[in-house]
PDB file of C-alpha atoms and ligand atoms in Angstrom:
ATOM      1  CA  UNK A  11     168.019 131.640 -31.406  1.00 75.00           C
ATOM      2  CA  UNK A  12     171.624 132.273 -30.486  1.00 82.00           C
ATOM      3  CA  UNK A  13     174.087 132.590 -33.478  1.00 84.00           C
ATOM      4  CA  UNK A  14     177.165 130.538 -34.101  1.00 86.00           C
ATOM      5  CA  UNK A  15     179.307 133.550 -33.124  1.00 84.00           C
ATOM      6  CA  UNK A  16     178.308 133.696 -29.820  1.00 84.00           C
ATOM      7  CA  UNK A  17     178.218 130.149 -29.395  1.00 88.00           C
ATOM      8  CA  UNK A  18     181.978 130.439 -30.781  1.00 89.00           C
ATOM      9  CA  UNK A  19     182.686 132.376 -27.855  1.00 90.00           C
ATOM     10  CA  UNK A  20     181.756 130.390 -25.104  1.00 95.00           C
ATOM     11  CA  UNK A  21     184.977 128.861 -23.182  1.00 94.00           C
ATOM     12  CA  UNK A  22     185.788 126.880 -19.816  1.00 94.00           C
ATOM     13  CA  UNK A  23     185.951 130.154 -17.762  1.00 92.00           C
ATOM     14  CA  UNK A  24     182.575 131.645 -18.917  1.00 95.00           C
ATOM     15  CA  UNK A  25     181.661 128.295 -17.798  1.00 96.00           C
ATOM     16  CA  UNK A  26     183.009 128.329 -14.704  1.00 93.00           C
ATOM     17  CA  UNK A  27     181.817 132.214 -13.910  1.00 93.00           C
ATOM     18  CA  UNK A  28     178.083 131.781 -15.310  1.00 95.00           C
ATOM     19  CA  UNK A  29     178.192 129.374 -12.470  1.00 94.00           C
ATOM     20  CA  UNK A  30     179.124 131.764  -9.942  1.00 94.00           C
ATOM     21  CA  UNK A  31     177.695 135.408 -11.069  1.00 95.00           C
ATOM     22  CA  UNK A  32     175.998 135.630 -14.317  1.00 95.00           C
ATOM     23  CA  UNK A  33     177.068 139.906 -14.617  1.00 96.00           C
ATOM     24  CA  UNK A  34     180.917 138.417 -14.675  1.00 94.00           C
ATOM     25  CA  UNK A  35     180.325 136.554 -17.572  1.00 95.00           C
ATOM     26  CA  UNK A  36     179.018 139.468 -19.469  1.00 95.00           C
ATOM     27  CA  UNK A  37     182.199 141.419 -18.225  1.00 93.00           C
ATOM     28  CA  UNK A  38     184.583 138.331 -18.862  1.00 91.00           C
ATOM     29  CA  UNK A  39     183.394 138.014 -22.462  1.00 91.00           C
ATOM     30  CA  UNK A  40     183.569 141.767 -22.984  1.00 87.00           C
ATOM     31  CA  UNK A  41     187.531 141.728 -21.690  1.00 81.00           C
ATOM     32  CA  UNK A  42     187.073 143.827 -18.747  1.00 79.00           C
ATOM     33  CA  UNK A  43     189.514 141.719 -17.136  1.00 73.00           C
ATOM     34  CA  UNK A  44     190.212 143.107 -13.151  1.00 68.00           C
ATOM     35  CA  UNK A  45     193.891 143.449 -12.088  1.00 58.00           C
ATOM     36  CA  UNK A  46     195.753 140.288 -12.448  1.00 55.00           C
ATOM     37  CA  UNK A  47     196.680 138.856  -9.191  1.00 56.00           C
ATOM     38  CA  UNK A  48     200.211 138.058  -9.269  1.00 52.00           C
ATOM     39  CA  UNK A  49     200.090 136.033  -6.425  1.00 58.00           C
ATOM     40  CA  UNK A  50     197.182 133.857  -7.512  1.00 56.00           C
ATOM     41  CA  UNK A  51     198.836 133.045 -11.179  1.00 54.00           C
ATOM     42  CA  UNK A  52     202.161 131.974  -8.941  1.00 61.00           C
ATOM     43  CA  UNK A  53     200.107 129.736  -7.002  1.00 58.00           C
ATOM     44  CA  UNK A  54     198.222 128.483  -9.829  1.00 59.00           C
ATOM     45  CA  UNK A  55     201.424 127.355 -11.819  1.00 61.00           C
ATOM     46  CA  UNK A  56     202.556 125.462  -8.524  1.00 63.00           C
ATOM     47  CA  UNK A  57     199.896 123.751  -8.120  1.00 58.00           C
ATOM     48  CA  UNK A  58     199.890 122.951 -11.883  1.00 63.00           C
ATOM     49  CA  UNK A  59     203.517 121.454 -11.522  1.00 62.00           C
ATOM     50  CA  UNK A  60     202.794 119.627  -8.220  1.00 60.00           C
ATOM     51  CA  UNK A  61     199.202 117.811  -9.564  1.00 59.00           C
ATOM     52  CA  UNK A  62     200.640 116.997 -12.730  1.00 59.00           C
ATOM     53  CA  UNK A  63     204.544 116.743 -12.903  1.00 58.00           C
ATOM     54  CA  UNK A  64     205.739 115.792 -16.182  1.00 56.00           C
ATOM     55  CA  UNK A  65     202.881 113.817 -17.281  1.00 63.00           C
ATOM     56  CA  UNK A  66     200.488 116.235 -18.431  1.00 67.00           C
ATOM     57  CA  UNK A  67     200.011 118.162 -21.899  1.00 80.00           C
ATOM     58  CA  UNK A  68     198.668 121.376 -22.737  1.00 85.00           C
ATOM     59  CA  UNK A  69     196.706 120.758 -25.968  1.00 89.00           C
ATOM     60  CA  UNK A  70     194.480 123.819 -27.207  1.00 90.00           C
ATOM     61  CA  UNK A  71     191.078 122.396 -28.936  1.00 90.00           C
ATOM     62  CA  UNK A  72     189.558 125.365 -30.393  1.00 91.00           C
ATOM     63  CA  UNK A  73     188.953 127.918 -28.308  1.00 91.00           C
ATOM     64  CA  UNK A  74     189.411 126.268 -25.072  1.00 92.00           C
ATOM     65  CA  UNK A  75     193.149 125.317 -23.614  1.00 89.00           C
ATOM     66  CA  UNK A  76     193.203 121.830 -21.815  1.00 92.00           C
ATOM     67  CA  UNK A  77     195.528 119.256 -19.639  1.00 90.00           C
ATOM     68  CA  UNK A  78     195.299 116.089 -20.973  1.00 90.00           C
ATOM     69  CA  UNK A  79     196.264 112.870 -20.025  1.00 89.00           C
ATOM     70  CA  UNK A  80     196.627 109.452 -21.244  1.00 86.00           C
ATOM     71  CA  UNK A  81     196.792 106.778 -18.545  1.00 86.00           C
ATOM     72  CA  UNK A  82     197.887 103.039 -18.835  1.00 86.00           C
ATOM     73  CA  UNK A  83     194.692 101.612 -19.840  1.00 88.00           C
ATOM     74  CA  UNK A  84     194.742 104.376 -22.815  1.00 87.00           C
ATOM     75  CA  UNK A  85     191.974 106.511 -21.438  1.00 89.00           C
ATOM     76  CA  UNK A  86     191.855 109.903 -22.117  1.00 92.00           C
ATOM     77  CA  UNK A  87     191.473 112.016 -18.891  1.00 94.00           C
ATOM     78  CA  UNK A  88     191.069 115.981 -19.051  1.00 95.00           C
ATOM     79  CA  UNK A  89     192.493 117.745 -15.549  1.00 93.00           C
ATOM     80  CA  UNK A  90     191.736 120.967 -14.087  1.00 92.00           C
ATOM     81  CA  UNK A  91     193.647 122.177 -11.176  1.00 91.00           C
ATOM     82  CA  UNK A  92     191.975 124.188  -8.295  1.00 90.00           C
ATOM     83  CA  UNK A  93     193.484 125.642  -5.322  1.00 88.00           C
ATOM     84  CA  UNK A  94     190.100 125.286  -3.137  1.00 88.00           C
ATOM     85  CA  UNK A  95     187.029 122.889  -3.350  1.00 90.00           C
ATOM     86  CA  UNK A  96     185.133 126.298  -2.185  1.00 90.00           C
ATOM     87  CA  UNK A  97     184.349 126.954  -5.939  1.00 90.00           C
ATOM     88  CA  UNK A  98     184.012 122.985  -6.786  1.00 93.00           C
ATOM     89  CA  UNK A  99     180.426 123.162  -8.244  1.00 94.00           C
ATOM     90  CA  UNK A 100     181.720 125.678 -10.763  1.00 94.00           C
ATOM     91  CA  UNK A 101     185.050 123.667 -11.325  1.00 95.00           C
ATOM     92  CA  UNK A 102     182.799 120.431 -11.996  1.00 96.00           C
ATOM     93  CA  UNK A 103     180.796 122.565 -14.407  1.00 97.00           C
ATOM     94  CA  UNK A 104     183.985 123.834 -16.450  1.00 96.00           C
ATOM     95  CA  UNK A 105     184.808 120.161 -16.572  1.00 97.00           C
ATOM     96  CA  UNK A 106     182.230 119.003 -17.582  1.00 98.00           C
ATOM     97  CA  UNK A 107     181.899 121.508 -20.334  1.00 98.00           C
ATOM     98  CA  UNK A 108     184.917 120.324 -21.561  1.00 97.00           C
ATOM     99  CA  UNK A 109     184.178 116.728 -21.844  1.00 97.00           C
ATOM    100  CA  UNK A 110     181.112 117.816 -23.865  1.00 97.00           C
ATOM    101  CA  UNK A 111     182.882 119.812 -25.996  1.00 96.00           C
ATOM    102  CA  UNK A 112     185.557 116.918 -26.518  1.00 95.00           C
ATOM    103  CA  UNK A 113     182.485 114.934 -26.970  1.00 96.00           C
ATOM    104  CA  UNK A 114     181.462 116.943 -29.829  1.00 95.00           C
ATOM    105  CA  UNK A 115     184.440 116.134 -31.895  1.00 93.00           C
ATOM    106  CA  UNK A 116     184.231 112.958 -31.453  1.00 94.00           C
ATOM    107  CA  UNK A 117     186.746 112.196 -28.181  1.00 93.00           C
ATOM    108  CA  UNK A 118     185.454 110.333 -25.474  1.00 94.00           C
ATOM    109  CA  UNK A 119     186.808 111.543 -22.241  1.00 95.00           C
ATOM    110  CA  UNK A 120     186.659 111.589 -18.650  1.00 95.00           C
ATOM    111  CA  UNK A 121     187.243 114.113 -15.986  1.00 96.00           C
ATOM    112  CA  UNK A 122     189.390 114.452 -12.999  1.00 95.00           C
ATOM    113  CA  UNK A 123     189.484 117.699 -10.694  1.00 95.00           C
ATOM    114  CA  UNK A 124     192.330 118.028  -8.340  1.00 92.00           C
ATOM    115  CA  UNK A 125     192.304 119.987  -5.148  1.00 93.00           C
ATOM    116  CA  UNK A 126     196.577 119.343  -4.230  1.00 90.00           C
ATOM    117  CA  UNK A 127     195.977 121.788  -1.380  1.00 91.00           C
ATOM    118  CA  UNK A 128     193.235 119.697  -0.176  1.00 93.00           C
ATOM    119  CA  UNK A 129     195.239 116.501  -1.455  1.00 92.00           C
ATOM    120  CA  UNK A 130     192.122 115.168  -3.046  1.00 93.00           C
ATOM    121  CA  UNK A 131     191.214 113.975  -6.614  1.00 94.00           C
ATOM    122  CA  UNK A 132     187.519 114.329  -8.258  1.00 96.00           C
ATOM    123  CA  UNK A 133     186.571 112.219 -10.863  1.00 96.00           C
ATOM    124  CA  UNK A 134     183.618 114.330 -13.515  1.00 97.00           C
ATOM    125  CA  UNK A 135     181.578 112.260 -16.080  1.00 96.00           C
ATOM    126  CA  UNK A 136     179.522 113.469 -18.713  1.00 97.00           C
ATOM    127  CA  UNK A 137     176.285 111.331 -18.551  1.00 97.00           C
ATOM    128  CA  UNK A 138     173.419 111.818 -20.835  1.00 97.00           C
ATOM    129  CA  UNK A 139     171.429 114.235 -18.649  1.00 97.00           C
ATOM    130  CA  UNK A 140     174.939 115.982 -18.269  1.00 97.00           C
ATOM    131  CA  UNK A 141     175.444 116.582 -22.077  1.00 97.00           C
ATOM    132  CA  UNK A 142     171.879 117.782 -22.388  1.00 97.00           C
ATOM    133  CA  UNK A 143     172.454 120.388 -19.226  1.00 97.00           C
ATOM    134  CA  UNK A 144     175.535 121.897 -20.897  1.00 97.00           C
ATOM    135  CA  UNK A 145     173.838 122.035 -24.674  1.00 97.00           C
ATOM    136  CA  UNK A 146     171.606 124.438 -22.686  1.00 97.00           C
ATOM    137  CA  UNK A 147     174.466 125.969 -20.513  1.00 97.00           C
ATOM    138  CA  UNK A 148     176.229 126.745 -24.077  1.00 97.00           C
ATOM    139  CA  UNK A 149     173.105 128.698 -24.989  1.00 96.00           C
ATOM    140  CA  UNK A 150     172.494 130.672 -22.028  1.00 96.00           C
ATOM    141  CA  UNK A 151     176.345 131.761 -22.308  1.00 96.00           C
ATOM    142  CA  UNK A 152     175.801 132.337 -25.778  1.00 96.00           C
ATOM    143  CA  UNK A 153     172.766 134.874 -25.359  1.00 95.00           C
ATOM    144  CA  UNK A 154     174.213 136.717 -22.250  1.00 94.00           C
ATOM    145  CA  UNK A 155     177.473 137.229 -23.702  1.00 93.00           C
ATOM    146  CA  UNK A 156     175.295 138.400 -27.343  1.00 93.00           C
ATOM    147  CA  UNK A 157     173.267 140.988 -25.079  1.00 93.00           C
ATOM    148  CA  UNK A 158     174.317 144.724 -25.714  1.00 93.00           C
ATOM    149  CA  UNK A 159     173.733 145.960 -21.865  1.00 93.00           C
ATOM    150  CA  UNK A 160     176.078 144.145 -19.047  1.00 92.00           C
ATOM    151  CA  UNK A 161     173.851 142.326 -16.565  1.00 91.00           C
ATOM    152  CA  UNK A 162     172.953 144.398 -13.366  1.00 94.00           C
ATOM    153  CA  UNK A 163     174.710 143.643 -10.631  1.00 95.00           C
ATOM    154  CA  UNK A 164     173.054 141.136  -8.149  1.00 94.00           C
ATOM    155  CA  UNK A 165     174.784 141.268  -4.055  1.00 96.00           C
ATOM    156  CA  UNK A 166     175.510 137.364  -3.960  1.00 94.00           C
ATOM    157  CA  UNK A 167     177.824 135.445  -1.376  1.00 92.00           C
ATOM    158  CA  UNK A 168     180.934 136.309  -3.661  1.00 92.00           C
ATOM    159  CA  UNK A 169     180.785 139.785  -4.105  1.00 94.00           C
ATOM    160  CA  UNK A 170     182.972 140.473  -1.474  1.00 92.00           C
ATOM    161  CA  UNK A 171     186.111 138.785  -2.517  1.00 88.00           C
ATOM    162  CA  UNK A 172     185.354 139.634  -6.000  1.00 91.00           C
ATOM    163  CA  UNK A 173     188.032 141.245  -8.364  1.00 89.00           C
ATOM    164  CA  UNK A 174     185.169 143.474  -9.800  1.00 92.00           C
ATOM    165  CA  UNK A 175     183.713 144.807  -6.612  1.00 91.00           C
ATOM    166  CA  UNK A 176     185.362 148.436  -7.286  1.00 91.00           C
ATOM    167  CA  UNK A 177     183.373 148.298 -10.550  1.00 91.00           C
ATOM    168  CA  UNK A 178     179.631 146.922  -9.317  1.00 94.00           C
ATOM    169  CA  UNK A 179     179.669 148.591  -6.114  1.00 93.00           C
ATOM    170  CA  UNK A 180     181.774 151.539  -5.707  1.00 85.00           C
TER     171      UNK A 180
HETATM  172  S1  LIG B 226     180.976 141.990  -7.558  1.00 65.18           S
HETATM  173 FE1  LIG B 226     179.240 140.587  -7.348  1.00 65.18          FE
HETATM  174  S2  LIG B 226     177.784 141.265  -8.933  1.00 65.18           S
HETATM  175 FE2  LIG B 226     179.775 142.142  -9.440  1.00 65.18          FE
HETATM  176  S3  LIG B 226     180.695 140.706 -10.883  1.00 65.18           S
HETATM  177 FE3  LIG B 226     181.434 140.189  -8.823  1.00 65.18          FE
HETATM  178  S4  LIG B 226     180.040 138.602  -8.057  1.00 65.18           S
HETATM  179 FE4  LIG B 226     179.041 139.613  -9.806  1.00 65.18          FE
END
């Protein structure tokens, strides 16, 4: 049984890491953040600007921070900008955790994932057998992030462009 303070801190980019490497998420939730890359946050903002322009808003819903749009037909869509599709099952899984979130409260959205570097546009739904996957994501997160002892470290595919390399394997 996880408690409703863990659950409270589950967020988009626990999301997207338990996707990825389940010992970041432990190290993500516990703010052992690696050096920022300034680089990366540049890029990140200009590809914000050039996916979006002016038509985009920034609207936090609880703990999670999200681009939302309406478009003509008065649908609400929620965006999430990524420079590479290399990471795209994770980035569909951070969507889709926020549409089920959204969902939650009572907003019925839909998701679109845009790659501007790839000049390509994703569209994410949350199905049924979607919302049920991330009620069980949620948990998972919930109980790793609740656990005392960081999760050992695991040699995976990403370990060698990852920020916290220096700290698993030095
Ligand atoms: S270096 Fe590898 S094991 Fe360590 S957090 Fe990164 S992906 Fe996970």
């Amino acid at each position: 049984m996880v408690s409703e303070d863990s659950l409270s801190r589950v967020n988009g980019t626990l999301v997207w890491y338990w996707a990825i490497c389940k010992r970041q998420v432990w190290l993500m939730a516990r703010q052992i953040t690696p050096s920022h890359d300034d680089d990366n946050l540049r890029i990140g903002r200009t590809l914000h600007e050039e996916a979006y322009g002016r038509d985009r808003k920034e609207v936090r819903v609880e703990n999670l921070a999200l681009d939302l749009m309406r478009t003509p037909e008065g649908d609400v869509v929620v965006g999430e900008v990524k420079k590479s599709s290399r990471y795209a099952e994770s980035a569909r899984l951070q969507l889709t955790y926020y549409l089920y979130r959204l969902q939650k409260l009572g907003v019925t959205a839909k998701g679109r994932l845009h790659f501007p570097l790839e000049r390509r546009t994703e569209e994410v739904v949350l199905d049924e057998a979607a919302a049920e996957r991330m009620a069980e994501v949620e948990k998972e997160i919930a109980a790793l992030v609740a656990k005392e002892d960081p999760v050992p470290a695991v040699w995976c595919k990403w370990c060698r462009k990852c920020a916290y390399r220096e700290l698993c394997w030095a």
